[in-house]
Amino acid sequence: MDIQLSRVNKRFGDTAVIKDVSFTVAAGEICCLLGPSGSGKTTLIRLMIGALPADSGTIQFGDTEMPNMAILKRLGFMPQNDALYEDLSAQGNLAFFGGLYHLPKRTREARIAEVLDMVELTDHKRKLVKDFSGGMKKRLSLAIAILHEPDILFLDEPTAGIDPVLRRKIWAQFQALKAQGTTIIVSTHVMDEVVECDKGALLYNGRLIEYDTVDRLLDKTASGRIEDLFFAASESEARS
Amino acid sequence: MIQLAKRVIRQTINDKRSVMLILVAPLLILTLVYFLLGDSDYVATVAIDPVAVPAPVIDALEQQELELVDITADEADQALDYLQQHEGVDAVLRFPENSAMDITLYEPSTKGATAISEIQEAMAAINPSAEAEVSYVYGTQDQTLFDSLGYVFLALFSFFFVFIISAMALVRERSRGTLERLMMTPIRRGEVIAGYTLGYSVFAVIQAIIIVLYAIFVLQLSNEGNIGWVLLTMVLLAVTAVSFGATISIFAGSELQVVQLIPFTIIPQVFFSGLIPLDLIPYHLGNLSYIMPIYYGAAAIKGIMVYGDGFSDIWGYLAGLTIYALVLYVINTQALKKFRKL
Ligand SMILES: Nc1ncnc2c1ncn2[C@@H]1O[C@H](COP(=O)(O)OP(=O)(O)O)[C@@H](O)[C@H]1O
Ligand SMILES: [Mg+2]
């Protein structure tokens, strides 16, 4: 199922935060939303999943407009802030969200064990989240997003604040999910992570300045570093 | 919905402070109220000039629960000065030539009222024709303030603590982003509010049972009616409190703001809950009580505990509460549209 955005605009009060953004994420790809802090990545993700209404433009999953119950069942979302219940244990958080997707008890327990293992939190599953470190919360949040084996996964800066070793493991997980056919939309402000993705959508001040395969994006730069594309954008914006 | 209710229960149990606030704080405050409003056995002190007061009157006064202090004729003439200089004395009693009796009090207070009523009883003892027999349709003369106002606190507590806990939990859910996350699962908007209400209802039931048993059996609060109806009313009130908390949480950006909103949300309700008889409130402001959920709960509980009412007498109040809760439920469900239009 492709995700199509067409001329999407969003303002918060007087400031336009997303400006006329159009692009299509093909099913089964990893699409990277890349941009400096404040460029509108989080807002764009919230628009795509239907947590925010767009001022104009359309967002469609296949032929369906969001929000839609049938699609919500197949969608996984990891917000940028941790969005966890601090007074519940890791297991308690997972059991709660698993229950909301109506996973049968057996499957649910097996999946909880599986994802806890995936994010290396099995030893801490009974601990209350308020006693977790920042990185542990991030991992638990990721575990919740993939718990119900969604077809489409939205991840808002999933690797921020995670150490390099675990970061590599997590990206390996994303590749494994992709291999199973999951479409992944992942935002990041870490330019290096783009090489893990199929497509890169470069956001700058709410505008989509580039959208292409990562290989072609890298070819466009002289140095082979994606930052250069942002420098070019900032210069052209300064001129205009 | 059950999932959400289970989570609310687990979450509340894991937060010791919430549990204390729901289950222990009401008992603590109720005990305090019991001592504050209970029988104080205060003995008023009255000053008299034994030379000027007729002997039979002194005899009668001595029969009463009064502390008598002898003063000189000069001091009696300067009663105002005397009272100002002697803090322990509540009243000066004189019998001037041109009037029957003259009582000077330090200030209009319960202590002064006690002095007056004892003096009046003494006078009645001398002159039996002046004695007034007082009887009541409900209650008895020796009931304390706690007996006649205790029900207000049952209503207040079932509302207030659940309100605070649920409003804060919902504000936290908004500000931490868990509500947005929740709304990105295939849960229906109505289920969110219903789940919350159901979860807190479990605590409301436990709380109501503890408070009522404690008030009636430990603090001996007089009760004319059926405890079951009291419990039902308290639980209904607590359910309304969850919805009320959810509505208020829309207007609060943080947990602190829930507290800042208390002067607008809770304090007016305290005044209209029966502490002050509504008929005494001027400019028909008493009618404001109809928009306050605590009023319905307090009125029903008063009916049951003071008048011994049954369901046929209080159903109107219970219906009022139910309608209140339903209206808030609809408002809250609509408010969630901000997070997901569907
Ligand atoms: N709810 C909101 N109300 C007002 N402004 C907002 C809101 N959310 C985001 N913004 C503004 O929109 C811009 C883009 O924010 P965001 O999408 O969070 O960027 P990013 O995720 O790329 O860091 C920022 O300038 C931010 O201040
Ligand atoms: Mg962001």
XYZ file of C-alpha atoms and ligand atoms in Angstrom:
610
model
C 0.000 0.000 0.000
C 1.544 3.277 -1.128
C 1.281 6.443 0.932
C 0.585 9.503 -1.185
C 0.870 13.072 -0.020
C -0.399 15.750 -2.346
C 0.146 19.469 -1.779
C -0.097 19.200 2.004
C -0.022 22.436 3.985
C -0.114 22.986 7.732
C 0.089 26.149 9.801
C 0.285 26.586 13.538
C -1.215 30.001 14.114
C 0.599 32.369 11.809
C 3.569 30.198 10.950
C 3.433 27.775 8.061
C 5.122 24.612 9.307
C 4.538 22.327 6.310
C 4.553 24.024 2.931
C 3.060 22.370 -0.120
C 4.600 18.937 0.430
C 3.929 16.183 -2.130
C 5.560 12.776 -2.353
C 4.736 9.088 -2.480
C 6.200 6.400 -0.252
C 6.175 3.072 -2.076
C 5.050 -0.005 -0.178
C 7.874 -2.040 1.329
C 10.447 0.726 1.312
C 12.292 2.468 4.099
C 11.739 6.185 3.642
C 13.832 8.573 5.643
C 12.538 12.019 6.652
C 15.709 13.979 7.037
C 15.980 17.526 8.282
C 17.392 19.739 10.981
C 15.536 20.185 14.237
C 12.380 22.263 13.730
C 12.151 21.534 10.009
C 8.754 19.853 10.389
C 9.526 16.124 10.517
C 7.348 15.414 13.537
C 4.523 17.531 12.169
C 4.690 15.722 8.833
C 4.501 12.322 10.533
C 1.543 13.443 12.648
C -0.190 14.670 9.505
C 0.447 11.375 7.739
C -1.003 9.218 10.514
C -3.994 11.520 10.965
C -3.141 12.814 14.426
C -3.325 16.319 12.965
C -5.683 17.521 10.250
C -3.992 19.157 7.249
C -5.073 22.685 6.318
C -5.117 21.712 2.665
C -3.960 18.833 0.485
C -4.653 15.125 0.751
C -2.942 12.181 2.415
C -3.958 8.725 1.259
C -2.955 5.200 2.183
C -3.739 3.344 -1.038
C -7.224 4.647 -1.770
C -8.108 5.393 1.837
C -7.864 8.697 3.611
C -6.619 8.802 7.169
C -7.680 8.410 9.882
C -9.269 5.056 9.187
C -9.888 2.230 11.659
C -8.846 -0.575 9.327
C -5.561 1.152 8.581
C -4.950 2.111 12.219
C -4.896 -1.628 12.987
C -2.039 -2.099 10.539
C -0.118 0.975 11.593
C 2.657 1.249 14.142
C 3.712 4.605 15.585
C 6.674 5.524 17.712
C 6.383 9.160 18.812
C 9.413 11.360 19.331
C 8.855 11.798 23.060
C 8.640 8.548 24.923
C 4.868 8.433 25.458
C 5.025 5.629 28.015
C 3.097 4.997 31.207
C 5.633 5.678 33.936
C 3.658 3.888 36.641
C 3.571 0.643 34.687
C 6.339 -1.861 34.118
C 7.800 -2.468 30.654
C 5.668 -5.567 30.453
C 2.626 -3.650 31.672
C 3.028 -1.065 28.919
C 3.374 -3.766 26.272
C 0.439 -5.768 27.593
C -1.745 -2.664 27.530
C -0.964 -1.741 23.936
C -1.141 -5.365 22.864
C -4.611 -5.489 24.367
C -5.700 -2.435 22.390
C -4.881 -4.298 19.174
C -6.934 -7.232 20.450
C -4.056 -9.653 20.125
C -5.154 -13.015 21.564
C -3.550 -13.667 24.945
C -1.241 -16.438 23.714
C 0.054 -14.506 20.718
C 0.348 -11.415 22.827
C 2.539 -13.026 25.447
C 4.757 -14.618 22.830
C 5.094 -11.323 20.952
C 5.861 -9.389 24.156
C 8.695 -11.786 24.952
C 9.930 -11.497 21.369
C 10.027 -7.689 21.210
C 11.485 -7.371 24.709
C 14.285 -9.607 23.543
C 14.674 -7.573 20.367
C 15.264 -4.327 22.269
C 17.251 -6.094 25.006
C 14.903 -5.274 27.845
C 13.996 -8.814 28.910
C 15.957 -8.426 32.149
C 14.099 -5.232 33.014
C 10.587 -6.235 32.067
C 9.191 -5.992 35.579
C 10.784 -2.654 36.362
C 8.540 0.416 36.411
C 9.210 2.737 33.488
C 9.847 5.670 35.844
C 13.035 3.860 36.889
C 14.206 3.502 33.272
C 17.067 5.439 31.666
C 16.393 7.557 28.587
C 17.769 4.928 26.217
C 15.714 2.170 27.824
C 12.546 4.215 27.405
C 13.341 4.759 23.754
C 13.785 1.026 23.237
C 10.575 0.196 25.033
C 8.765 2.756 22.940
C 10.099 1.067 19.820
C 9.039 -2.334 21.131
C 5.490 -1.056 21.563
C 5.423 0.318 18.009
C 6.360 -3.036 16.450
C 4.453 -5.249 18.904
C 1.447 -5.926 16.685
C 3.574 -6.528 13.570
C 2.293 -3.497 11.673
C 2.486 -3.239 7.880
C 3.344 0.430 8.058
C 5.668 1.742 10.697
C 6.155 5.423 11.556
C 9.214 6.097 13.681
C 9.995 9.596 14.901
C 13.718 9.799 15.678
C 13.886 6.234 16.987
C 17.638 6.199 17.532
C 18.086 9.587 19.229
C 20.013 9.099 22.457
C 20.831 5.456 21.801
C 24.424 4.301 21.891
C 26.126 3.351 18.591
C 26.208 -0.409 19.218
C 22.527 -0.656 19.952
C 21.786 1.804 17.172
C 23.343 -0.576 14.670
C 21.299 -3.465 16.074
C 18.122 -1.448 15.813
C 18.803 -0.596 12.186
C 19.389 -4.280 11.521
C 15.932 -4.843 12.991
C 14.437 -2.300 10.645
C 16.074 -4.056 7.705
C 14.611 -7.347 8.937
C 11.159 -5.766 9.182
C 11.559 -4.408 5.673
C 12.475 -7.869 4.458
C 9.117 -9.046 5.863
C 7.378 -6.432 3.742
C 6.931 -3.622 6.272
C 6.871 -0.061 4.974
C 8.906 2.151 7.268
C 8.832 5.941 7.505
C 11.577 7.051 9.828
C 12.617 10.577 10.760
C 16.092 11.499 11.856
C 18.378 14.465 12.094
C 21.457 12.210 12.019
C 22.626 12.507 8.432
C 24.638 9.251 8.506
C 21.548 7.154 9.005
C 20.278 7.980 5.543
C 22.453 5.285 3.966
C 20.292 2.655 5.654
C 17.217 3.849 3.780
C 15.846 3.393 0.274
C 14.467 6.886 -0.175
C 15.324 10.165 1.447
C 12.874 13.047 1.887
C 14.798 16.161 2.800
C 12.832 18.731 4.766
C 14.044 22.254 5.257
C 11.863 24.883 6.966
C 8.745 22.883 6.173
C 9.546 22.540 2.508
C 10.458 19.281 0.791
C 13.717 20.254 -0.889
C 14.634 16.804 -2.239
C 12.945 13.445 -2.579
C 14.813 10.668 -4.310
C 16.558 7.354 -3.807
C 19.406 7.660 -1.370
C 21.939 6.664 -4.033
C 20.882 9.455 -6.333
C 20.792 11.961 -3.476
C 24.370 11.107 -2.597
C 25.373 11.429 -6.249
C 24.015 14.976 -6.271
C 26.508 16.030 -3.648
C 30.128 16.693 -4.467
C 31.429 15.293 -1.205
C 29.069 12.358 -0.857
C 27.703 13.943 2.294
C 23.994 14.632 2.524
C 24.534 17.826 4.576
C 25.657 19.603 1.407
C 22.124 19.493 0.052
C 20.929 21.409 3.122
C 23.713 23.965 2.776
C 22.647 24.550 -0.813
C 19.034 24.985 0.340
C 19.974 27.442 3.057
C 21.991 29.497 0.582
C 19.199 29.630 -1.969
C 16.720 30.588 0.754
C 19.044 33.372 1.900
C 19.268 34.715 -1.656
C 15.531 34.754 -2.278
C -12.325 -0.533 27.140
C -11.577 -3.287 29.660
C -7.915 -2.992 28.687
C -7.937 0.682 29.515
C -9.771 0.162 32.783
C -7.275 -2.530 33.784
C -4.412 -0.208 32.958
C -5.900 2.646 35.001
C -6.269 0.315 37.969
C -2.744 -1.054 37.694
C -1.290 2.391 37.180
C -3.091 3.841 40.177
C -2.049 0.953 42.409
C 1.576 1.438 41.367
C 1.403 5.085 42.344
C 1.280 4.956 46.127
C 0.361 8.603 46.463
C -2.792 8.175 44.384
C -3.871 5.221 46.483
C -3.297 7.205 49.675
C -5.224 10.148 48.273
C -8.205 7.999 47.397
C -8.320 5.658 50.375
C -6.543 7.256 53.342
C -6.906 11.026 52.921
C -10.735 10.988 53.191
C -10.582 9.087 56.497
C -7.978 11.449 57.860
C -9.967 14.549 56.990
C -13.228 13.002 58.138
C -11.666 12.301 61.535
C -10.475 15.874 61.738
C -13.932 17.147 60.825
C -15.393 14.884 63.486
C -13.313 16.521 66.172
C -13.847 20.016 64.802
C -17.615 19.759 64.518
C -18.199 17.312 67.351
C -19.437 18.075 70.864
C -16.915 20.419 72.407
C -18.256 20.437 76.038
C -17.213 24.042 76.235
C -18.079 25.689 79.562
C -18.685 29.399 79.177
C -17.486 31.888 81.786
C -19.937 34.566 82.951
C -19.031 37.476 85.186
C -21.592 38.836 87.691
C -21.639 41.385 90.483
C -22.937 39.149 93.329
C -24.198 42.188 95.239
C -26.416 43.421 92.426
C -27.739 40.076 91.227
C -30.690 38.563 93.128
C -29.800 35.462 95.137
C -32.269 33.075 93.392
C -30.698 33.986 90.053
C -27.225 33.183 91.353
C -28.506 29.861 92.643
C -30.062 29.058 89.285
C -26.888 30.052 87.431
C -24.839 27.826 89.676
C -27.062 24.901 88.675
C -26.074 25.407 85.015
C -22.854 24.361 83.309
C -21.291 27.740 83.756
C -18.177 29.159 85.257
C -19.153 32.147 87.440
C -16.738 34.969 88.174
C -17.453 37.645 90.779
C -16.743 41.227 89.812
C -17.224 44.563 91.543
C -20.016 47.019 90.777
C -17.490 49.308 89.051
C -16.278 46.535 86.796
C -19.869 45.623 85.963
C -20.577 49.230 84.981
C -17.568 49.203 82.676
C -18.528 45.799 81.169
C -16.943 46.555 77.779
C -13.576 47.447 79.266
C -13.734 44.495 81.620
C -14.329 42.014 78.800
C -11.526 43.490 76.760
C -9.111 43.095 79.624
C -10.231 39.606 80.668
C -9.924 37.228 77.714
C -11.170 34.188 79.588
C -14.577 35.745 80.307
C -17.260 35.326 77.655
C -20.073 37.449 79.069
C -20.990 39.980 81.753
C -24.486 39.605 83.209
C -26.177 42.580 84.885
C -29.588 43.488 86.221
C -29.917 47.273 85.815
C -32.859 48.998 87.491
C -34.734 50.029 84.367
C -34.532 46.758 82.413
C -34.907 43.098 83.189
C -31.507 41.769 82.234
C -28.414 42.937 80.337
C -25.862 40.603 78.764
C -22.622 41.947 77.300
C -20.597 39.597 75.093
C -17.033 39.817 73.925
C -17.888 38.976 70.306
C -20.622 37.146 68.388
C -19.229 33.616 68.549
C -20.221 30.101 69.468
C -18.713 30.651 72.899
C -21.015 33.628 73.483
C -23.973 31.622 72.195
C -23.198 28.904 74.732
C -23.159 31.495 77.532
C -26.505 32.958 76.431
C -28.235 29.626 76.180
C -27.055 28.590 79.669
C -28.202 31.913 81.124
C -31.601 31.510 79.441
C -31.931 28.039 80.901
C -31.163 29.400 84.352
C -33.871 32.047 83.932
C -36.334 29.429 82.781
C -35.581 27.414 85.906
C -36.633 30.366 88.078
C -39.668 31.170 86.010
C -41.025 27.899 84.499
C -43.564 29.729 82.341
C -40.676 31.109 80.262
C -39.351 27.664 79.446
C -39.459 26.753 75.744
C -39.822 23.148 74.691
C -37.994 22.535 71.406
C -38.622 19.466 69.303
C -37.534 18.451 65.799
C -39.112 16.557 62.940
C -35.725 15.024 62.112
C -32.855 14.574 64.505
C -32.630 15.455 68.194
C -31.506 18.400 70.247
C -28.262 16.864 71.380
C -27.008 16.080 67.868
C -23.697 17.692 67.123
C -22.827 19.749 64.073
C -21.039 16.653 62.795
C -24.305 14.745 62.781
C -26.161 17.418 60.865
C -23.402 18.269 58.380
C -21.396 15.041 58.149
C -23.229 13.961 55.002
C -21.826 16.965 53.120
C -18.347 15.597 53.623
C -19.266 12.159 52.341
C -20.397 13.835 49.126
C -17.406 16.163 48.935
C -14.871 13.398 49.422
C -16.370 11.003 46.920
C -16.168 13.786 44.364
C -12.983 15.627 45.183
C -10.328 12.933 45.441
C -11.409 10.966 42.396
C -11.680 14.244 40.491
C -8.115 15.253 41.356
C -6.628 11.868 40.550
C -8.440 11.396 37.254
C -7.994 14.965 36.014
C -4.269 14.768 36.711
C -3.913 11.373 35.077
C -5.654 12.658 31.957
C -3.597 15.836 31.806
C -0.473 13.723 32.129
C -1.737 11.492 29.364
C -2.078 14.535 27.123
C 1.222 16.182 27.961
C 3.293 12.992 27.861
C 1.922 12.118 24.439
C 0.452 8.783 25.509
C -3.008 10.008 24.531
C -1.838 10.694 20.984
C -0.248 7.280 20.905
C -3.410 5.715 22.280
C -5.455 7.404 19.586
C -3.231 5.880 16.926
C -4.420 2.425 17.921
C -7.808 1.168 16.734
C -9.537 2.221 19.969
C -12.800 4.140 19.728
C -13.007 7.575 21.319
C -15.926 6.594 23.506
C -13.975 3.601 24.784
C -11.199 5.843 26.075
C -13.514 7.830 28.328
C -15.564 4.791 29.292
C -12.408 2.832 30.129
C -11.121 5.618 32.309
C -14.437 5.917 34.093
C -14.674 2.185 34.654
C -11.125 1.991 36.019
C -11.662 4.767 38.529
C -15.088 3.424 39.443
C -13.370 0.444 41.014
C -11.544 2.792 43.365
C -14.708 4.822 43.852
C -16.556 1.736 45.089
C -13.779 0.797 47.517
C -13.496 4.398 48.670
C -17.237 4.773 49.207
C -17.406 1.585 51.274
C -14.462 2.595 53.449
C -15.718 6.136 54.028
C -19.279 5.126 54.810
C -18.339 2.308 57.166
C -15.847 4.538 58.938
C -18.249 7.459 59.263
C -21.177 5.402 60.494
C -19.534 2.729 62.611
C -16.394 4.406 63.904
C -17.377 8.075 64.046
C -21.028 7.209 64.840
C -22.446 9.567 62.248
C -26.207 9.269 62.608
C -27.903 7.604 59.659
C -31.651 7.195 59.246
C -31.665 5.435 55.894
C -30.267 2.550 53.936
C -26.474 2.424 53.645
C -26.801 0.813 50.201
C -28.383 3.966 48.739
C -25.647 6.089 50.286
C -23.026 3.889 48.640
C -24.804 4.008 45.293
C -24.995 7.801 45.422
C -21.326 8.116 46.346
C -20.236 5.851 43.503
C -22.429 7.732 41.037
C -20.912 10.967 42.287
C -17.407 9.571 41.820
C -18.242 8.433 38.290
C -19.401 11.973 37.548
C -16.155 13.210 39.094
C -14.109 11.173 36.588
C -16.025 12.734 33.692
C -15.751 16.155 35.301
C -12.003 15.623 35.715
C -11.695 14.598 32.081
C -13.514 17.741 30.982
C -11.394 19.992 33.186
C -8.242 18.322 31.879
C -9.085 19.778 28.455
C -8.560 23.243 29.918
C -5.436 22.403 31.885
C -2.036 22.318 30.256
C -0.284 20.687 33.171
C -0.982 18.935 36.441
C -0.242 22.160 38.272
C -2.982 23.880 36.317
C -5.484 21.297 37.560
C -4.654 22.530 41.046
C -4.869 26.155 39.916
C -8.351 25.497 38.563
C -9.643 24.184 41.911
C -10.976 27.630 42.959
C -13.199 27.515 39.884
C -14.097 23.854 39.890
C -14.350 22.626 43.470
C -14.613 25.520 45.909
C -17.942 26.893 44.579
C -19.339 23.386 44.791
C -18.378 23.181 48.460
C -20.575 26.196 49.235
C -23.515 24.788 47.315
C -23.242 21.319 48.715
C -25.421 21.943 51.760
C -22.977 23.575 54.178
C -25.079 26.723 53.784
C -28.861 26.189 53.417
C -29.614 27.146 49.808
C -32.702 29.160 50.834
C -30.463 31.529 52.770
C -28.371 32.423 49.733
C -29.531 35.812 48.400
C -30.447 36.866 44.841
C -31.590 33.329 43.980
C -27.939 32.391 43.649
C -28.954 29.151 45.314
C -30.226 28.087 41.905
C -26.618 27.868 40.781
C -26.524 24.623 42.710
C -28.347 22.910 39.833
C -25.242 23.122 37.667
C -23.038 21.602 40.363
C -22.722 17.840 40.513
C -21.892 17.778 44.226
C -25.279 19.387 44.953
C -27.143 16.373 43.546
C -24.993 13.920 45.451
C -25.153 15.858 48.709
C -28.913 16.331 48.460
C -29.451 12.611 47.897
C -27.128 11.621 50.730
C -28.801 14.126 53.047
C -32.186 12.689 52.111
C -31.063 9.193 52.962
C -29.026 9.864 56.085
C -31.004 12.704 57.675
C -34.590 12.094 56.494
C -34.360 8.340 56.012
C -35.415 8.628 52.357
C -35.639 5.602 50.087
C -35.133 5.326 46.348
C -38.537 6.823 45.523
C -37.516 10.063 47.260
C -33.995 10.445 45.910
C -34.275 9.116 42.362
C -34.557 12.656 41.004
C -31.128 13.553 42.358
C -29.623 10.315 41.094
C -31.154 10.992 37.679
C -29.659 14.496 37.785
C -26.228 13.035 38.471
C -26.599 10.436 35.728
C -27.621 13.062 33.174
C -24.712 15.209 34.282
C -22.282 12.322 33.783
C -23.755 11.477 30.367
C -23.514 15.060 29.117
C -19.877 15.237 30.224
C -19.229 11.877 28.572
C -20.446 13.252 25.242
C -18.380 16.432 25.652
C -15.263 14.423 26.471
C -15.733 12.065 23.559
C -16.106 15.043 21.232
C -13.040 16.716 22.722
C -10.929 13.693 21.776
C -11.582 14.602 18.144
C -8.700 16.976 18.547
C -6.461 13.909 18.580
C -8.220 11.922 15.912
C -11.143 13.032 13.831
C -12.486 9.502 13.594
N 1.574 21.997 18.359
C 2.328 22.995 17.847
N 1.943 24.276 17.992
C 2.682 25.283 17.482
N 3.821 25.117 16.815
C 4.268 23.863 16.640
C 3.549 22.727 17.156
N 4.219 21.605 16.815
C 5.305 22.021 16.148
N 5.344 23.354 16.030
C 6.363 24.148 15.313
O 6.502 23.592 14.040
C 7.851 23.575 13.644
C 8.253 22.175 13.232
O 8.265 21.372 14.382
P 8.518 19.802 14.321
O 7.596 19.217 13.345
O 8.441 19.292 15.709
O 10.009 19.737 13.797
P 11.056 18.543 13.875
O 10.339 17.310 14.276
O 11.621 18.466 12.500
O 12.085 18.953 14.855
C 8.654 24.123 14.792
O 8.950 25.481 14.518
C 7.720 24.011 15.959
O 7.958 25.054 16.851
Mg 10.637 16.128 15.771
